[in-house]
XYZ file of C-alpha atoms in Angstrom:
619
model
C -11.309 47.848 -10.531
C -13.145 44.293 -11.099
C -16.245 44.044 -8.718
C -14.551 40.956 -7.126
C -11.536 42.942 -6.144
C -13.714 45.562 -3.791
C -16.370 43.015 -2.813
C -13.478 40.798 -1.036
C -11.362 43.608 0.403
C -12.074 43.259 4.419
C -10.525 44.663 7.405
C -7.994 42.949 9.577
C -9.538 41.819 12.468
C -6.977 40.049 15.006
C -8.834 37.924 17.347
C -7.717 34.468 18.989
C -4.422 35.786 20.297
C -5.466 35.548 24.441
C -6.826 31.571 23.913
C -3.522 30.682 21.691
C -1.449 32.086 24.361
C -3.214 30.188 27.174
C -3.217 27.229 25.043
C 0.417 27.390 24.024
C 1.055 28.226 27.979
C -0.775 25.658 29.559
C -0.633 22.913 26.986
C 1.701 20.925 24.477
C 1.187 19.397 21.532
C 2.069 15.361 21.353
C 1.107 12.506 19.067
C -1.867 11.691 21.762
C -3.229 15.322 21.231
C -3.198 18.746 23.103
C -1.537 17.691 26.741
C -1.371 19.739 29.589
C 1.939 20.780 30.674
C 1.795 18.852 34.035
C 0.310 15.903 32.168
C 3.082 16.177 29.709
C 5.672 16.634 32.078
C 4.432 13.290 34.030
C 5.024 11.480 30.891
C 7.937 8.742 30.832
C 11.074 10.533 29.737
C 11.264 8.298 26.734
C 7.774 9.814 25.613
C 8.470 13.487 26.489
C 10.334 15.709 24.297
C 13.821 16.713 25.331
C 16.368 19.383 24.206
C 13.417 21.958 24.010
C 14.082 25.495 25.628
C 11.884 27.571 23.477
C 8.175 27.606 22.969
C 7.071 29.843 20.311
C 3.749 31.339 18.755
C 3.487 33.171 15.831
C -0.132 35.007 15.374
C -1.023 35.975 11.856
C -4.214 37.761 10.804
C -5.213 38.229 7.584
C -8.280 39.897 5.780
C -9.887 36.468 5.432
C -7.796 34.712 7.737
C -6.619 34.017 10.902
C -3.466 31.625 11.811
C -1.987 30.516 14.661
C 1.488 29.160 14.591
C 3.074 27.167 17.380
C 6.456 26.573 17.185
C 8.248 24.234 20.157
C 7.966 21.243 21.948
C 6.338 18.560 19.071
C 7.085 14.872 20.313
C 7.484 12.132 17.860
C 6.008 9.688 20.892
C 8.104 6.925 22.671
C 10.812 6.876 19.370
C 13.270 9.458 19.160
C 13.830 10.876 15.284
C 16.979 12.339 13.962
C 15.053 15.778 14.131
C 14.945 15.361 17.921
C 17.409 18.359 18.584
C 16.119 20.778 16.025
C 13.394 23.795 16.437
C 10.084 22.569 15.898
C 7.024 24.472 14.552
C 3.917 23.591 13.279
C 1.675 25.889 11.278
C -2.033 26.053 12.468
C -4.976 26.330 10.024
C -6.194 29.664 9.285
C -9.785 30.602 10.119
C -11.568 32.598 7.619
C -12.763 36.046 8.658
C -14.429 36.461 5.119
C -18.407 36.528 5.200
C -18.167 34.626 1.447
C -18.444 30.818 1.788
C -16.132 30.324 -1.032
C -12.953 31.480 0.109
C -11.513 29.145 2.241
C -8.619 27.580 -0.245
C -6.973 31.287 0.094
C -6.446 30.403 3.691
C -5.293 26.676 3.167
C -3.111 28.167 0.459
C -1.155 30.742 2.499
C -0.864 28.393 5.302
C 0.442 25.139 2.869
C 3.071 27.382 1.157
C 4.311 28.971 4.354
C 4.750 25.355 6.005
C 6.053 24.384 2.628
C 8.684 27.321 2.682
C 9.835 26.282 6.086
C 9.923 22.868 5.465
C 12.835 23.551 3.091
C 15.142 24.776 6.110
C 17.097 21.825 7.504
C 17.569 23.294 10.809
C 13.647 23.450 11.568
C 11.335 20.413 12.111
C 8.355 20.928 10.589
C 4.802 18.983 11.338
C 3.074 18.773 8.570
C -0.537 19.865 6.983
C -2.365 16.856 7.981
C -1.512 16.588 11.626
C -2.601 20.214 12.209
C -5.774 19.999 9.966
C -7.707 19.063 13.427
C -7.309 22.954 14.421
C -9.148 24.157 11.397
C -12.540 26.238 11.993
C -15.196 27.088 9.493
C -16.375 25.508 6.179
C -14.057 24.678 2.924
C -13.857 27.993 0.831
C -12.205 29.431 -2.239
C -9.022 31.329 -2.828
C -9.510 32.687 -6.286
C -10.982 36.132 -5.828
C -9.623 37.499 -2.923
C -8.481 41.390 -3.853
C -6.237 42.615 -1.277
C -5.070 40.848 2.440
C -3.168 42.292 5.309
C -1.475 39.790 7.573
C -0.234 40.635 11.185
C 2.541 38.136 12.377
C 3.704 38.158 16.142
C 6.668 35.915 17.620
C 5.975 35.278 21.113
C 8.028 33.177 23.906
C 5.165 31.428 25.320
C 7.022 31.226 28.938
C 7.314 34.514 29.346
C 4.720 36.414 27.169
C 7.689 38.439 25.748
C 6.703 39.782 22.462
C 10.231 39.066 20.212
C 8.997 40.319 16.915
C 6.202 41.518 14.929
C 5.428 42.335 11.489
C 2.502 43.693 9.211
C 2.183 42.549 5.349
C -0.508 44.565 3.468
C -0.575 43.536 -0.205
C -2.450 42.455 -3.275
C -3.425 38.897 -3.998
C -0.848 39.176 -6.731
C 2.015 39.400 -3.892
C 0.689 36.137 -1.925
C 3.712 34.195 -2.521
C 6.048 37.122 -1.900
C 4.557 37.497 1.414
C 4.597 33.873 2.464
C 8.443 33.740 1.377
C 9.110 36.927 3.603
C 7.130 35.447 6.547
C 8.957 32.048 6.184
C 12.268 33.813 6.196
C 11.681 36.555 8.685
C 10.663 33.459 11.212
C 13.852 31.573 10.205
C 15.504 34.729 11.351
C 13.980 35.046 14.349
C 14.450 31.559 15.330
C 18.134 31.726 14.373
C 17.815 28.816 12.245
C 20.534 28.377 9.508
C 19.280 29.226 6.232
C 21.656 28.032 2.981
C 21.597 30.153 -0.056
C 19.780 27.099 -1.986
C 17.261 27.138 0.752
C 16.828 30.895 0.691
C 16.401 30.859 -3.424
C 13.836 28.095 -3.033
C 12.095 29.722 -0.161
C 11.734 32.815 -2.718
C 10.809 31.182 -5.820
C 7.114 30.891 -6.811
C 5.599 27.522 -7.221
C 3.134 29.466 -10.018
C 1.897 32.576 -11.006
C -1.480 31.250 -11.367
C -3.544 31.263 -8.321
C -6.102 28.881 -9.983
C -3.732 26.613 -10.999
C -2.142 26.517 -7.169
C -5.772 26.235 -5.679
C -6.437 23.064 -8.276
C -2.952 21.736 -7.115
C -3.656 21.965 -3.634
C -7.127 20.117 -3.927
C -5.132 17.290 -5.486
C -2.205 17.178 -3.179
C -4.593 16.585 -0.197
C -5.964 13.677 -2.062
C -2.773 12.246 -3.042
C -1.212 12.835 0.330
C -3.782 10.794 2.056
C -4.908 8.223 -0.655
C -4.544 5.109 1.799
C -7.669 5.956 3.860
C -9.965 6.768 0.477
C -12.826 5.111 -0.034
C -12.238 4.634 -3.583
C -8.667 5.029 -4.161
C -9.279 4.512 -7.899
C -11.616 7.170 -7.848
C -9.737 9.528 -5.533
C -6.465 9.127 -7.635
C -8.093 10.007 -10.933
C -10.007 13.144 -9.328
C -6.565 14.305 -8.305
C -4.939 13.960 -11.803
C -8.195 15.547 -13.242
C -7.049 18.814 -11.228
C -3.459 18.175 -11.897
C -4.058 18.335 -15.978
C -5.978 21.374 -15.410
C -3.390 23.169 -13.266
C -0.897 22.437 -15.613
C -2.902 23.307 -18.511
C -3.387 27.055 -16.913
C 0.316 26.819 -16.045
C 2.601 24.619 -18.173
C 5.553 25.620 -16.198
C 4.184 24.165 -12.899
C 6.891 22.302 -11.443
C 5.086 20.910 -8.242
C 1.919 19.746 -10.232
C 3.897 17.470 -12.645
C 5.247 15.805 -9.907
C 2.329 15.392 -8.097
C 0.968 13.921 -11.564
C 3.600 11.342 -11.708
C 2.865 10.144 -8.243
C -0.833 9.826 -8.545
C -0.128 7.823 -12.001
C 2.674 5.646 -10.085
C 0.157 4.946 -7.516
C -2.803 3.966 -9.884
C 0.064 1.175 -11.486
C 1.759 -0.015 -8.440
C -1.995 -0.856 -6.649
C -2.864 -2.587 -10.080
C -5.784 -0.109 -10.340
C -4.789 0.915 -13.908
C -1.595 -1.571 -14.671
C -1.532 -0.379 -18.128
C 1.880 0.513 -20.041
C 0.120 3.891 -20.628
C -0.325 4.461 -17.064
C 3.486 4.133 -16.859
C 4.362 6.366 -19.812
C 1.929 9.198 -18.387
C 4.061 9.147 -14.878
C 7.350 9.024 -16.860
C 6.277 11.927 -19.078
C 5.163 14.041 -16.028
C 8.796 13.276 -14.275
C 10.379 14.310 -17.374
C 8.707 17.766 -17.640
C 9.408 18.438 -14.248
C 13.274 17.716 -14.549
C 13.430 19.494 -17.893
C 11.758 22.637 -15.874
C 14.111 22.308 -13.180
C 16.737 19.757 -13.294
C 17.914 20.601 -9.603
C 14.358 20.065 -8.141
C 14.659 18.042 -5.026
C 10.771 17.398 -5.544
C 11.343 16.346 -9.008
C 14.039 13.880 -8.326
C 11.712 12.732 -5.627
C 9.157 12.008 -8.093
C 11.597 10.440 -10.202
C 12.569 8.030 -7.365
C 8.550 7.205 -6.745
C 8.423 6.279 -10.238
C 11.464 3.750 -10.167
C 10.074 2.227 -7.397
C 6.405 1.860 -8.386
C 6.314 1.368 -11.828
C 10.133 -0.129 -12.707
C 10.731 -1.740 -9.175
C 14.231 -0.664 -9.823
C 15.102 0.020 -5.990
C 18.965 0.751 -6.325
C 17.973 3.986 -9.008
C 15.116 4.763 -6.596
C 17.765 5.183 -3.765
C 20.026 7.225 -6.053
C 17.232 9.503 -6.611
C 16.165 9.728 -3.027
C 19.939 10.539 -2.377
C 19.832 13.426 -4.473
C 16.471 14.759 -3.045
C 17.134 14.144 0.476
C 19.081 17.563 1.239
C 16.052 19.431 -0.365
C 13.247 17.654 1.778
C 14.497 17.648 4.996
C 10.579 17.982 6.622
C 9.072 15.582 3.468
C 6.486 13.028 5.100
C 6.422 11.540 1.516
C 10.190 11.364 1.660
C 10.644 9.368 4.692
C 7.559 7.259 3.667
C 9.074 6.120 0.160
C 12.543 5.483 1.815
C 10.705 3.265 4.172
C 8.369 1.171 1.664
C 12.003 0.560 -0.222
C 13.671 -0.394 2.410
C 11.077 -2.985 3.758
C 11.187 -4.511 0.636
C 14.870 -4.722 0.697
C 14.459 -6.482 4.173
C 16.146 -3.632 5.968
C 13.305 -3.316 8.408
C 15.448 -1.370 11.145
C 15.777 1.427 8.669
C 12.250 1.124 7.253
C 10.781 1.470 11.058
C 13.183 4.581 11.260
C 11.642 6.193 8.271
C 7.885 5.500 8.922
C 8.498 6.616 12.504
C 10.343 9.653 11.286
C 7.394 10.410 8.705
C 4.688 9.532 11.619
C 6.761 12.075 13.756
C 6.477 14.575 11.208
C 2.960 14.224 10.624
C 1.393 12.174 13.088
C -2.384 12.677 11.408
C -1.260 11.417 8.144
C -2.740 7.894 7.413
C -0.075 7.097 5.130
C 2.229 7.575 7.787
C 0.463 5.850 10.501
C -0.908 3.067 8.713
C 2.587 2.094 7.223
C 4.148 2.394 10.395
C 1.679 0.371 11.797
C 1.877 -2.274 8.983
C 5.580 -2.342 9.438
C 5.064 -3.498 13.055
C 2.486 -6.300 11.455
C 5.192 -7.603 9.045
C 7.431 -8.085 12.276
C 4.595 -9.817 14.064
C 5.222 -6.936 16.574
C 1.201 -6.728 16.583
C 0.587 -4.904 20.080
C 2.875 -2.150 18.983
C 0.896 -1.881 15.546
C -2.285 -1.514 18.371
C -0.354 1.222 19.962
C 0.155 3.276 16.784
C -3.749 3.307 16.225
C -4.258 3.839 20.264
C -1.652 6.941 19.805
C -3.743 8.193 16.558
C -7.156 7.852 17.937
C -5.925 9.362 21.366
C -4.694 12.475 19.142
C -8.162 12.982 18.198
C -8.888 10.766 14.795
C -12.188 9.340 14.633
C -12.420 7.979 11.529
C -14.014 4.472 11.825
C -11.154 2.676 9.467
C -8.708 3.490 12.146
C -11.142 1.699 14.798
C -11.045 -0.865 12.329
C -7.413 -1.252 11.565
C -6.764 -1.328 15.579
C -9.438 -3.897 16.426
C -8.158 -6.094 13.673
C -4.638 -6.067 14.641
C -5.891 -7.126 18.112
C -7.724 -10.372 15.996
C -4.082 -10.957 14.665
C -2.233 -10.841 18.001
C -4.727 -12.266 20.321
C -7.219 -14.236 17.916
C -10.043 -12.589 20.094
C -12.452 -11.166 17.459
C -14.892 -9.641 19.634
C -13.447 -6.281 19.211
C -13.480 -6.266 15.484
C -16.805 -7.678 15.127
C -18.286 -4.642 17.756
C -16.570 -2.037 15.250
C -18.117 -3.923 12.128
C -21.375 -3.872 13.862
C -21.127 -0.423 14.940
C -20.499 1.140 11.132
C -22.383 -1.609 8.916
C -21.578 0.960 5.727
C -17.921 1.059 6.029
C -16.313 0.306 2.848
C -12.583 1.542 2.638
C -10.732 -0.131 -0.236
C -13.020 -3.062 0.034
C -11.250 -3.944 3.153
C -13.935 -4.296 5.499
C -16.116 -6.370 3.304
C -13.777 -9.530 3.426
C -13.422 -9.365 7.198
C -17.245 -9.428 7.405
C -17.447 -12.380 5.315
C -14.553 -14.176 7.626
C -16.311 -13.498 10.518
C -19.794 -14.661 9.087
C -17.715 -18.057 7.844
C -16.403 -18.308 11.435
C -19.951 -18.288 12.514
C -20.862 -20.978 9.705
C -23.690 -18.404 9.118
C -23.188 -18.517 5.279
C -26.447 -16.691 4.071
C -25.151 -13.421 6.016
C -21.487 -14.077 4.148
C -22.977 -14.024 0.885
C -25.473 -10.943 1.792
C -22.588 -8.932 3.008
C -20.849 -10.038 -0.054
C -23.878 -8.946 -2.454
C -24.259 -5.451 -0.444
C -20.920 -4.307 -1.420
C -20.820 -1.940 -4.407
C -17.218 -2.753 -5.140
C -15.879 -5.738 -7.275
C -12.380 -6.143 -6.006
C -11.329 -5.796 -2.475
C -8.060 -5.596 -0.341
C -7.520 -8.436 1.922
C -4.338 -9.542 3.169
C -2.577 -6.252 2.708
C -2.959 -2.768 1.138
C -1.525 -3.405 -2.348
C -3.606 -6.423 -4.154
C -7.303 -6.609 -4.578
C -9.369 -9.991 -5.029
C -12.271 -10.202 -7.372
C -15.574 -10.841 -5.696
C -15.880 -14.064 -7.030
C -12.932 -15.034 -4.918
C -14.868 -14.860 -1.763
C -17.920 -16.254 -3.653
C -15.892 -19.403 -3.791
C -14.378 -19.040 -0.276
C -17.958 -18.894 1.026
C -19.218 -21.836 -1.172
C -16.293 -23.688 -0.380
C -16.575 -23.610 3.287
C -19.997 -24.702 3.111
C -19.468 -27.339 0.781
C -21.280 -26.578 -1.949
C -19.050 -27.604 -4.528
C -20.833 -26.848 -7.700
C -20.981 -23.092 -6.703
C -17.308 -23.217 -5.676
C -16.181 -24.530 -8.984
C -18.330 -21.846 -10.481
C -16.975 -19.031 -8.699
C -13.425 -19.938 -9.028
C -13.938 -20.520 -12.967
C -14.787 -16.709 -12.884
C -12.223 -15.663 -10.867
C -9.827 -17.420 -12.790
C -10.963 -15.688 -15.935
C -10.586 -12.420 -14.132
C -7.215 -13.170 -13.373
C -6.127 -14.249 -16.910
C -7.565 -11.123 -18.099
C -5.172 -9.270 -15.543
C -2.060 -11.088 -16.924
C -2.570 -10.265 -20.286
C -1.989 -6.608 -19.317
C 0.656 -7.174 -16.643
C 1.863 -10.694 -17.641
C 4.417 -11.078 -15.391
C 3.181 -9.903 -12.044
C 3.844 -12.444 -9.455
C 0.906 -11.578 -6.779
C -1.507 -12.656 -9.538
C 0.103 -15.641 -10.748
C 0.263 -16.592 -7.209
C -3.749 -16.258 -6.661
C -4.200 -18.034 -10.076
C -2.371 -20.871 -8.826
C -4.601 -20.913 -5.313
C -7.618 -20.983 -7.818
C -6.388 -23.714 -9.698
C -5.916 -25.820 -6.665
C -9.485 -24.769 -5.816
C -10.238 -26.313 -9.121
C -8.687 -29.429 -8.488
C -5.727 -28.540 -10.927
C -3.353 -29.600 -8.539
C -0.207 -30.076 -10.767
C -1.032 -26.921 -12.873
C -1.813 -25.099 -9.462
C 1.893 -25.917 -8.139
C 3.736 -24.964 -11.308
C 1.955 -21.558 -11.395
C 2.902 -21.081 -7.818
C 6.484 -22.001 -8.343
C 6.541 -19.554 -11.408
C 5.312 -16.680 -9.094
C 8.298 -17.520 -6.363
C 10.690 -17.683 -9.361
C 9.538 -14.231 -10.641
C 9.341 -12.602 -7.001
C 12.011 -14.581 -4.715
C 12.418 -13.368 -1.448
C 16.029 -12.089 -2.297
C 14.507 -9.486 -4.624
C 11.665 -8.324 -2.640
C 10.924 -9.777 1.294
C 7.352 -8.167 0.964
C 5.860 -9.550 -2.207
C 8.259 -12.612 -1.797
C 6.850 -13.854 1.260
C 3.159 -13.180 -0.309
C 4.004 -15.330 -2.970
C 5.525 -18.091 -1.306
C 2.638 -18.145 1.063
C 0.224 -18.561 -2.058
C 2.499 -21.639 -2.707
C 1.655 -22.806 1.249
C -1.821 -22.326 0.105
C -1.551 -24.163 -2.882
C -0.301 -27.138 -0.861
C -3.252 -26.962 1.702
C -5.780 -27.116 -0.583
C -3.977 -30.011 -3.140
C -3.567 -32.579 0.032
C 0.248 -31.683 0.186
C -0.086 -31.306 4.006
C 3.839 -32.023 4.462
C 4.769 -29.280 2.094
C 2.333 -26.903 3.371
C 3.447 -27.203 6.798
C 7.042 -26.907 6.120
C 6.176 -23.684 4.240
C 4.263 -22.264 6.921
C 7.119 -22.806 9.368
C 9.549 -20.923 6.765
C 7.064 -18.268 6.623
C 6.671 -17.512 10.091
C 10.477 -17.003 10.519
C 10.368 -13.883 8.163
C 8.487 -10.815 7.902
C 4.839 -11.252 6.742
C 1.224 -11.343 7.159
C 0.951 -14.996 8.407
C -0.055 -14.404 12.246
C -1.671 -16.075 15.341
C -5.016 -14.763 14.527
C -5.094 -15.677 10.745
C -3.673 -19.077 11.028
C -5.907 -19.864 14.128
C -9.051 -18.608 12.654
C -9.177 -18.035 9.081
C -10.853 -20.760 6.758
C -7.938 -20.708 4.007
C -6.019 -22.824 6.750
C -8.986 -25.416 7.937
C -7.549 -28.296 6.138
C -4.389 -28.169 8.315
C -5.980 -27.725 11.737
C -5.946 -30.713 13.879
C -2.456 -31.516 13.097
C -0.135 -31.531 15.698
C 3.011 -29.940 13.564
C 0.394 -26.986 12.659
C -0.987 -26.430 15.835
C 2.481 -26.112 17.466
C 3.367 -23.399 15.035
C 0.185 -21.637 15.653
C 0.848 -21.877 19.499
C 4.283 -20.501 18.902
C 2.624 -17.170 17.751
C 0.413 -16.974 20.546
C 0.533 -14.183 22.948
C 2.900 -14.669 25.786
């Protein structure tokens, strides 16, 4: 027997159950965090969970892990979702009992796969991995060299402390997936949830025979499922792809790894982090590999939907693939996020809000879910609801500075009050998530006419490109250099910076020649260079490529580009006419930006423009 097998055999220690029982008895899980039952009962009826008669706990102990499963009331906040009448379960993280500091991916793997199996059951509402991660204890570890494990599972009605069911599983590491399948099916049976033959078959199917490949997949999956809060999105996605490529090399039949590889490639292309034909080819190849291995895989059809949406902008075919995938992904947060993405670009905002709210209910701590729900409210100019989303996330225990920043930025957009966001930027001077904070620092400094500080903020950033208006376009550093010089009246430096920015944008268009957002920003640059006629032609071309009828999201942004061209070219009447049109449709033009951002300074003082601004002021 290999030494690593003997070395890692440990004895099951069942601990934590009394604590778990007390918590389940005295508390309820809400998107605002754990609340005492009395407090939850005192909540408004719209915010209280409904149709919940059972609260369950499953306590699972393993040789290297101890996990608490809370089944029961898990509310989606103030907005009901279609999952409101289903039995609800959250699989809490495993706490490692091993002395080896490198073992936790075994615990993570067991938790994640049991959760994945339960998520295939349409009769259950399953809270996603991200939203229970806060309950994890101990450091990250490794699952490769686990020899044997024993799992004790107990199902308890937390109201009466009645033991409904218990089982012990004592197996080798090779039986990891079998135990996960058996345990998931036992929970389903005890909860009297409906399990179709297809769902049963999917639960019993092993994702891979290679535990090393599975570990690599888990690492990549965690990155991709939370890319929106990555400090460097490109680097994070490339690291995830590296892990997935290695997992696929170890197991060429690993369907889930192909699906996540496709998604990572889709994101790199979609966000212009690598907008090359090769990136599209890699995404396409990964999708085809997954479908070749499993033509009926819901996950593979979801991957193809994501590919159609992000790489080809074929929304109709994307929706067709989602319809195929839907029955097999009843609890998939990424599914509802993608559906929401497509619906809001098609100007179906009620449906988009429903989708993002469902994603948020399934996974309240998932950065993609809560940011996109908040962003959708922002597009609808329901900005205090954007703030409320972030309030809920913070109340649930999230402490990330980026959440505090986005909350206070939303306050500025809603009220014109820059004080809160200034405080957050001062509190976290090194905060830099995808570059979104540096433009804000520059904006605040220019607002104060402190141009030296603005230049210093820009020079100190390690990034070359920055998110600004939204999460899907990156502006070159030279764009902000031009903004600062223009604001302080330094025409020579502004011209030099605009020319540098123009060269960068032209190079991007060589790779992606019909990218409407890039052409719209190029038009703004040419307006800054005094090339009025050229700028107007370019801005109009961007609109022709991306009309509102095709995509309300990007369509409004390129239309805003033309309004900016008119503003900088002295065409005040046309500019104000367009701004008036823009505030009647979903988009990022709002009270705070029109009132305070230097881009709109040439229009200030015009009574027509001020009337538009005042119409957006908080009531």
